[in-house]
Coordinates of C-alpha atoms in Angstrom, one line a residue:
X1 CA 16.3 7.3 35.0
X2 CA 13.9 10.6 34.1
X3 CA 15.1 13.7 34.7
X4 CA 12.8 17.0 34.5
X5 CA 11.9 17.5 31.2
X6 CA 12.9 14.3 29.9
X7 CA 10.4 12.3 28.6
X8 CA 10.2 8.6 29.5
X9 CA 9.8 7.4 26.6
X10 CA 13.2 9.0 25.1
X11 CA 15.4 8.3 28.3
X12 CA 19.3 8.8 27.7
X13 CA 18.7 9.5 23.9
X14 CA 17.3 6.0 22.9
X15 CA 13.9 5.8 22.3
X16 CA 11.5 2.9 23.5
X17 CA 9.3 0.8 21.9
X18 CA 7.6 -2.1 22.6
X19 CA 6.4 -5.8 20.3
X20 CA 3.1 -6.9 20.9
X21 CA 1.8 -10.3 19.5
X22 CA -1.8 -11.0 19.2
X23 CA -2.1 -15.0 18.5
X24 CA -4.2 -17.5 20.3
X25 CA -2.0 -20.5 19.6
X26 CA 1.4 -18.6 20.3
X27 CA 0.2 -17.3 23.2
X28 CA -1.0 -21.5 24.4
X29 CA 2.4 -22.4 23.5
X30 CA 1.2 -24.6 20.5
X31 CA 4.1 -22.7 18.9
X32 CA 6.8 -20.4 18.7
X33 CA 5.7 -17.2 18.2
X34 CA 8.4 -15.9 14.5
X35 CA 7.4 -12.5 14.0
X36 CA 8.1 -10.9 17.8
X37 CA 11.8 -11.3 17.3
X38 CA 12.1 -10.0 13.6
X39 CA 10.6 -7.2 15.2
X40 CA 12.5 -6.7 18.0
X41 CA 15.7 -6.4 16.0
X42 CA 14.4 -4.4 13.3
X43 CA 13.7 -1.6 16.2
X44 CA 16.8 -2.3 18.1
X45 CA 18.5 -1.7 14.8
X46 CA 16.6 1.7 14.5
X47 CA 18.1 2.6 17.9
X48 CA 14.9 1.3 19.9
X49 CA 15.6 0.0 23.4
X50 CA 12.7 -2.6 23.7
X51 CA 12.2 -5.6 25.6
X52 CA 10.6 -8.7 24.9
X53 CA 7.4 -9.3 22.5
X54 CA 4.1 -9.7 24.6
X55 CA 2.7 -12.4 23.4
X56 CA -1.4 -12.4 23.6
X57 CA -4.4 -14.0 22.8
X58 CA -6.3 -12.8 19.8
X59 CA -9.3 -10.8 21.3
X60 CA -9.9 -8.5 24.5
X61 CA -6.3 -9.6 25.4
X62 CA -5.2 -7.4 22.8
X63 CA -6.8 -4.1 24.1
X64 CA -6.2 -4.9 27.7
X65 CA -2.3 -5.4 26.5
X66 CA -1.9 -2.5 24.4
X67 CA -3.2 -0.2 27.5
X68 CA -0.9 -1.7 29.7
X69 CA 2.3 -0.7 27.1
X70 CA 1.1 2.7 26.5
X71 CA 1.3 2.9 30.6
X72 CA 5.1 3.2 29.8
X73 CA 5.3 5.8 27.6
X74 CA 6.9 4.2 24.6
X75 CA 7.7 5.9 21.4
X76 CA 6.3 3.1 19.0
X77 CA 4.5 -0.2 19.7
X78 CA 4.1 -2.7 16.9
X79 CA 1.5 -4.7 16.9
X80 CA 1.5 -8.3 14.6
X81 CA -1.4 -10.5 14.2
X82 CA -4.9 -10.4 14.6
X83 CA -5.2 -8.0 11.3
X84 CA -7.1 -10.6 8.8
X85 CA -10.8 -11.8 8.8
X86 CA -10.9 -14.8 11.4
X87 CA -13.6 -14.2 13.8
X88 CA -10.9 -13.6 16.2
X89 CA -9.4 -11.3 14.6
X90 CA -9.5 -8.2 16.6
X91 CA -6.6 -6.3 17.1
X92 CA -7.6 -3.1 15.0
X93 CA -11.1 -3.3 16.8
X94 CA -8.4 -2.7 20.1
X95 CA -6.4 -0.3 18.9
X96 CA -9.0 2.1 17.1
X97 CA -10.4 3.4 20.4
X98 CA -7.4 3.9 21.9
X99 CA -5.6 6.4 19.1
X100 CA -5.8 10.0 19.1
X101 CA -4.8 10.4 15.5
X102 CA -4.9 8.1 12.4
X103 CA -2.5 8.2 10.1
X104 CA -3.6 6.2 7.2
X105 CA -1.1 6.6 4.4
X106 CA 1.0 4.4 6.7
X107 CA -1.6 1.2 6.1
X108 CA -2.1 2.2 2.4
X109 CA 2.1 1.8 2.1
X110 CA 2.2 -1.2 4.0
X111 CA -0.9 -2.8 2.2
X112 CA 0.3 -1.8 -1.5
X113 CA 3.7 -3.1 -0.4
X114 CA 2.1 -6.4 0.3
X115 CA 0.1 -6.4 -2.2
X116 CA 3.2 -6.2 -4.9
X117 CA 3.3 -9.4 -3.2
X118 CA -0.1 -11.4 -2.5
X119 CA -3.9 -10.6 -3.2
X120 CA -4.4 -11.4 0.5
X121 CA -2.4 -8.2 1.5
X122 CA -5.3 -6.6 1.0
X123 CA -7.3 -8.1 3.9
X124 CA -4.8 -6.7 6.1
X125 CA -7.3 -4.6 8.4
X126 CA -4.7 -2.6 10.4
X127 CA -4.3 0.2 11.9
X128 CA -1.8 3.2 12.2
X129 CA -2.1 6.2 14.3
X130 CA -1.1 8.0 17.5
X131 CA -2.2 7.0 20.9
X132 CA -0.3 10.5 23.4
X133 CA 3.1 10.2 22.2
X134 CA 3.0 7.0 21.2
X135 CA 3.1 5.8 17.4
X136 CA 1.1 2.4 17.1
X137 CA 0.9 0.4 14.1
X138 CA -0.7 -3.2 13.4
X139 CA 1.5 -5.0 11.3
X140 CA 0.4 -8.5 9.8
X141 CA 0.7 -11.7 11.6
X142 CA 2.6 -13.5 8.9
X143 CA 6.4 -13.7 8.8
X144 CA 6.6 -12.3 5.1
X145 CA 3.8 -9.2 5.6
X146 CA 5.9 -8.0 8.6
X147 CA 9.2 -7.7 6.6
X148 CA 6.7 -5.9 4.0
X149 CA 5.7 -3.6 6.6
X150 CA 8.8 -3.1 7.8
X151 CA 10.4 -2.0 4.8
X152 CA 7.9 0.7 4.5
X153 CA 8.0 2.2 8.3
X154 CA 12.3 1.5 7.7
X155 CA 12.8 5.2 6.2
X156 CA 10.0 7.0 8.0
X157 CA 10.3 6.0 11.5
X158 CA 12.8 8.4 12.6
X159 CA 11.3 11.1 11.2
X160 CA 7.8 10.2 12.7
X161 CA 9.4 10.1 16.0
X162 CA 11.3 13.4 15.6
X163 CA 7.6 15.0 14.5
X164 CA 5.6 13.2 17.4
X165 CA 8.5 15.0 19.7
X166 CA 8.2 18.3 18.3
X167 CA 11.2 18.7 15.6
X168 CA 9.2 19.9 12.6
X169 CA 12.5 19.5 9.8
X170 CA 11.2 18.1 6.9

């Protein structure tokens, strides 16, 4: 329920966020898609009310689905998958056009943190930035660069959220 100058996307003091999941072979059921659910919790641990992960093909998919979640208003949407150099590999091609404001130093933490890690980190192509009062971010497809991108947004995302709804404590 909204009340007058209550945002939707902060209803009853929890804010919402949403999982989105860009693989073709997840989303055909060849398997289970591992990341959605880590990332589910992590947010529901940070307070997040969130449904299930959408669960996409890599490609157009992607765009189409990240427009419909921003329809809701959420607070943050996570994106995983789609980030590396396939030629299906599209999801920051998606999200770019729809963000208002970048905010790279998020990517350049996430990639250094995977990067401690793995070369490959940095062929991460992702995105961060703000789409209205949304925060999106593209997070890698693989189990272990999610938990690496995670652990960088884990003390900042509170604080991004309180900025993106006007608190300016720093």
């Amino acid at each position: 329920m909204t009340t007058a100058g209550h945002d939707a996307g902060h209803d009853a003091g929890q804010r919402r966020a949403e999982v989105l999941i860009a693989s073709t072979r997840a989303a055909a059921g060849v398997y289970e898609d591992r990341t959605g659910p880590v990332i589910r919790d992590w947010l529901a641990g940070h307070g997040f009310r969130t449904g299930d992960p959408v669960v996409v093909p890599d490609g157009e998919a992607v765009g189409a689905a990240l427009r419909a979640l921003l329809l809701g208003a959420p607070r943050v949407v996570l994106t995983s998958g789609g980030t590396g150099l396939s030629p299906t590999d599209a999801t920051p091609e998606m999200t770019l056009p729809l963000l208002d404001r970048e905010v790279p130093g998020i990517m350049e933490a996430i990639r250094a943190a995977g990067l401690a890690k793995t070369p490959r980190a940095a062929l991460s192509r992702g995105y961060a930035g703000t789409a209205g009062t949304a925060l999106i971010v593209n997070l890698p497809g693989s189990p272990g660069g999610v938990a690496d991108a995670l652990a960088v947004l884990d003390p900042i995302i509170g604080h991004v959220c309180d900025q993106m709804e006007g608190e300016n404590g720093h």
